[in-house]
Coordinates of C-alpha atoms in Angstrom, one line a residue:
X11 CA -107.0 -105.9 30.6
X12 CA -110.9 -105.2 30.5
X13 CA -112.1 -102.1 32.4
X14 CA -114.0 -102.2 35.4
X15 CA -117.5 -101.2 35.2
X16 CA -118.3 -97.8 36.1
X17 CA -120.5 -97.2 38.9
X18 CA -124.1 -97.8 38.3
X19 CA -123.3 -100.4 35.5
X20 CA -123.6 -103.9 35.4
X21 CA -120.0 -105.9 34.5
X22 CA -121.4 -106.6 31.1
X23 CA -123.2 -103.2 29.8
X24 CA -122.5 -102.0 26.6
X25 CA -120.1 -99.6 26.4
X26 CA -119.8 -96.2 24.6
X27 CA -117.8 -97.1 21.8
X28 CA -120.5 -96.8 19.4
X29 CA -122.9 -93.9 19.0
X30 CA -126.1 -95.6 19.1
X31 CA -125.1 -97.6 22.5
X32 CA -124.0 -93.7 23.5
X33 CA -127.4 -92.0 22.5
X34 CA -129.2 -94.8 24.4
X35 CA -127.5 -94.2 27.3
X36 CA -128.1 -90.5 27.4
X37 CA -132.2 -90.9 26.6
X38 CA -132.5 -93.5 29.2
X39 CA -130.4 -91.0 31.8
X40 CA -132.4 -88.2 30.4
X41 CA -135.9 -89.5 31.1
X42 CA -134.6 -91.1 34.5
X43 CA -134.0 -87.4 35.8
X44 CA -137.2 -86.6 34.4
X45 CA -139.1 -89.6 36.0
X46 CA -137.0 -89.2 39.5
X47 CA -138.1 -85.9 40.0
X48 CA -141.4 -86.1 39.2
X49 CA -142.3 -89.3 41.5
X50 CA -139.3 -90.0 43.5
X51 CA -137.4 -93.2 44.3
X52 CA -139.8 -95.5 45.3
X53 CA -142.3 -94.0 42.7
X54 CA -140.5 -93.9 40.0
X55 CA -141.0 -96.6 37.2
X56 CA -138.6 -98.4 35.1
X57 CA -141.0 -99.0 32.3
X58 CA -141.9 -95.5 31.9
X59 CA -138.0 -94.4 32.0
X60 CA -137.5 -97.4 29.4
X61 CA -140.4 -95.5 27.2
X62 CA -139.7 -92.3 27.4
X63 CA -136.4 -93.4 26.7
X64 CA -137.7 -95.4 23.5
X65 CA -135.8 -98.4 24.8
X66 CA -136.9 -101.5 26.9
X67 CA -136.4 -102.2 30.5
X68 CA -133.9 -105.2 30.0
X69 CA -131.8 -102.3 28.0
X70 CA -131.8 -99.8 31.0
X71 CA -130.8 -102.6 33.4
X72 CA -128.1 -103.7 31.0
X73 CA -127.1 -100.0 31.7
X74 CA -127.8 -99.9 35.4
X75 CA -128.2 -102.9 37.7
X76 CA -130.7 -101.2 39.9
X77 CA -133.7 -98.4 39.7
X78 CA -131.5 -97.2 42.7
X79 CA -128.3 -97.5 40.9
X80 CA -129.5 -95.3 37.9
X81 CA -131.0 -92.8 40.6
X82 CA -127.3 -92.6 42.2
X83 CA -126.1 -91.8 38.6
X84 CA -128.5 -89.0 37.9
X85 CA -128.2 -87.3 40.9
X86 CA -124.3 -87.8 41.4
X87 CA -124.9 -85.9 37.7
X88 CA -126.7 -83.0 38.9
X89 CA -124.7 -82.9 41.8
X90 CA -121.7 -82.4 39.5
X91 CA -123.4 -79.6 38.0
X92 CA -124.5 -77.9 41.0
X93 CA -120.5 -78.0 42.2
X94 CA -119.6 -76.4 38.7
X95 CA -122.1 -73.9 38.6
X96 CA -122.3 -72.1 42.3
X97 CA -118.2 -71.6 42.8
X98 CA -118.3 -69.7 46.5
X99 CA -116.3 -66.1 46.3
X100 CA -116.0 -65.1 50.2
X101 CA -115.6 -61.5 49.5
X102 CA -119.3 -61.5 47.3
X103 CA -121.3 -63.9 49.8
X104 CA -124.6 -61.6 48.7
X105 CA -123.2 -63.2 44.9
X106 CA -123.0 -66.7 45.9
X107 CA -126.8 -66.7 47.2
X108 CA -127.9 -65.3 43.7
X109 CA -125.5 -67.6 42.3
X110 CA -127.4 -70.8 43.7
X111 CA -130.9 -68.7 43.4
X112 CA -130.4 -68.7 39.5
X113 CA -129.0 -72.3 39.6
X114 CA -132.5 -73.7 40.8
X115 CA -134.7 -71.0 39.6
X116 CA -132.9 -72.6 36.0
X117 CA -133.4 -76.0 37.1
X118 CA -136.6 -76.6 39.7
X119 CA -136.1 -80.9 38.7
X120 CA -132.9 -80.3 40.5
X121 CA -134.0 -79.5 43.3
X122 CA -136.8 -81.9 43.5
X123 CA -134.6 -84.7 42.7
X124 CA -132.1 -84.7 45.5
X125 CA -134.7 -83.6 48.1
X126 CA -136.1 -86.8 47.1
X127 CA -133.2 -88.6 47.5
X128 CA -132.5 -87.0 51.1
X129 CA -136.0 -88.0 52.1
X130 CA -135.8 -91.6 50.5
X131 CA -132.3 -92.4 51.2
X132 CA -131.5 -92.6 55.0
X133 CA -127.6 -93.0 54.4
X134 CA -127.4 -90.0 51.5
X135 CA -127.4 -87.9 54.6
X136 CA -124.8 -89.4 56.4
X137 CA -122.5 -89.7 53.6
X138 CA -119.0 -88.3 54.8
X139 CA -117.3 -89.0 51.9
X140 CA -117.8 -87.8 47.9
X141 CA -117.5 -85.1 46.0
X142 CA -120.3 -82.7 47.6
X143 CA -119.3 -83.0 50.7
X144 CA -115.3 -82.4 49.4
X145 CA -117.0 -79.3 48.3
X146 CA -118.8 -78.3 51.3
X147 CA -115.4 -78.6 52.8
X148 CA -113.5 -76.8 50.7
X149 CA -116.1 -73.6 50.8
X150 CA -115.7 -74.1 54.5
X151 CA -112.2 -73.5 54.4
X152 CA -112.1 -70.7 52.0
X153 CA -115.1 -68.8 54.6
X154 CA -112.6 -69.6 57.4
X155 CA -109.9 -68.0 55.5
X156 CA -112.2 -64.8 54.8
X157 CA -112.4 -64.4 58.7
X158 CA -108.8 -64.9 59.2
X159 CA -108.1 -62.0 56.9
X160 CA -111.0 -59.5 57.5
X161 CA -113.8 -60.1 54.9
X162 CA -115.9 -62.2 57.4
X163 CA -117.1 -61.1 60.9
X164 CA -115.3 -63.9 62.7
X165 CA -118.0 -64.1 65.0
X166 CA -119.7 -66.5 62.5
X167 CA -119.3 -69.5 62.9
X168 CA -118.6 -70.5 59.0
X169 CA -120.8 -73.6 59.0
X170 CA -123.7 -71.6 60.2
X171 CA -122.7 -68.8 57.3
X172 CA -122.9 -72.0 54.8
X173 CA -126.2 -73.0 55.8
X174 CA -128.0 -69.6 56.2
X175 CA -127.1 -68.5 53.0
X176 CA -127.6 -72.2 51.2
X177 CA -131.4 -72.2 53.2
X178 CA -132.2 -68.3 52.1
X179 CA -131.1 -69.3 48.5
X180 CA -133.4 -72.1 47.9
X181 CA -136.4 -70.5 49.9
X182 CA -138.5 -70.3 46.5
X183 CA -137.5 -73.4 45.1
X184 CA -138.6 -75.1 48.6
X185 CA -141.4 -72.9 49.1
X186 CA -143.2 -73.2 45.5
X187 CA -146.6 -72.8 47.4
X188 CA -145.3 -69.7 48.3
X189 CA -143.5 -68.6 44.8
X190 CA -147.3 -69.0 43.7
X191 CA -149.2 -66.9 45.8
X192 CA -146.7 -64.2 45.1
X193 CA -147.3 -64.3 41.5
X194 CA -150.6 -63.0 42.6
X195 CA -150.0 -61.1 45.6
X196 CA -146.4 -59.7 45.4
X197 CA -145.7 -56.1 44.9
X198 CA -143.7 -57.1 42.3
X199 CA -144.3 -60.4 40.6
X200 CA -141.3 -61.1 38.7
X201 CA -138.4 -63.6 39.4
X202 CA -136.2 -60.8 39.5
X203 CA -137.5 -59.3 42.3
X204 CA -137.2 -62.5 44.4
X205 CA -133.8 -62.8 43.5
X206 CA -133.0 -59.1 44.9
X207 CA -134.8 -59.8 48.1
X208 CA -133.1 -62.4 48.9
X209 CA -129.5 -61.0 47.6
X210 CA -130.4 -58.3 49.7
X211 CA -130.9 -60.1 53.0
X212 CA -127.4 -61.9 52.8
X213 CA -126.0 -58.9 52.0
X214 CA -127.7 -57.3 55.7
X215 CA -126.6 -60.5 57.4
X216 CA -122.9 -60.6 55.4
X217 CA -122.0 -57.7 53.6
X218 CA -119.8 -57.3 51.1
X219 CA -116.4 -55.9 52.1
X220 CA -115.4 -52.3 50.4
X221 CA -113.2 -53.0 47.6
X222 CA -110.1 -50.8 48.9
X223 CA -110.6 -53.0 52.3
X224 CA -109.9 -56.2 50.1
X225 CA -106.7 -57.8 50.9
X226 CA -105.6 -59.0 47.2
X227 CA -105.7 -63.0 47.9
X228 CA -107.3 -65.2 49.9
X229 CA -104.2 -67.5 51.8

């Protein structure tokens, strides 16, 4: 029985059996994230992905039946890696921001990529359904757990806690007109002092619990 396409693909795309098929498909995926975060949806090119990717534009859509398509490939990607790299621990909240803060300080086309996606894509924002909103869920539940057992003021409400620390996190990569003046002005210049400021404001708004005051699980 022949597989169905995976999404993103046209029925008839080559598939990854081989390794030159395989290494195509990574340069053209490569040099789409590259492309996407640099001009957008709308502004990103096909033909420049296609030679950046030293491959033609019939080959990329023989890969991906739409410029939109291979966006929606690329960002569920990073998206993927975002999920895997900033796992929420309730009891270190102050951790989780520096967590994210490395995650875009690492990767600044991240960051660009789905901001451009949110802007361009009307419905990416009302998504309900998919794997970062399962994991919005899941760290909702697990702050919601942390005020039924004492780590969390309870007078939070946990979405708000979610979205004040996600928004303090990402204030230099949002801000990069800001990042540069402070390479000139700051007291300190460094990256590492950025990432202790803001570490240090979660940790005023939710501090970390003592350790003897831990319960041993979260359940």
């Amino acid at each position: 029985m022949p597989r169905s396409p995976s999404p993103g693909q046209t029925p008839d795309a080559p598939t990854s059996g081989g390794g030159s098929t395989d290494s195509t498909r990574q340069r053209i995926v490569a040099a789409a994230k590259e492309e996407f975060a640099r001009h957008g949806i709308a502004g990103a090119r096909v033909d420049r992905i296609a030679k950046q990717a030293r491959t033609s534009k019939e080959r990329v859509y023989a890969y991906f039946r739409s410029k939109e398509a291979l966006y929606a490939h690329v960002a569920e990607r990073e998206t993927t890696a975002l999920i895997q790299a900033t796992q929420l621990d309730p009891a270190d909240l102050p951790g989780y921001a520096g967590i994210l803060f490395d995650h875009f300080a690492a990767r600044p086309d991240h960051y660009r990529l789905i901001t451009w996606g949110r802007l361009e894509l009307a419905e990416s924002a009302d998504n309900t359904s998919g794997p970062l909103q399962a994991t919005i869920a899941g760290k909702l539940d697990k702050l919601r757990d942390a005020q039924r057992i004492g780590l969390l003021d309870p007078a939070w409400d946990p979405v708000d806690v979610l979205a004040l620390i996600n928004q303090i996190a990402m204030t230099w990569a949002g801000q990069p007109e800001i990042a540069a003046a402070a390479a000139d002005q700051a007291v300190d210049p460094s990256v590492t002092a950025r990432r202790a400021a803001l570490v240090t404001a979660v940790e005023h708004m939710f501090p970390r619990p003592d350790r003897d005051q831990r319960p041993n699980r979260l359940t």
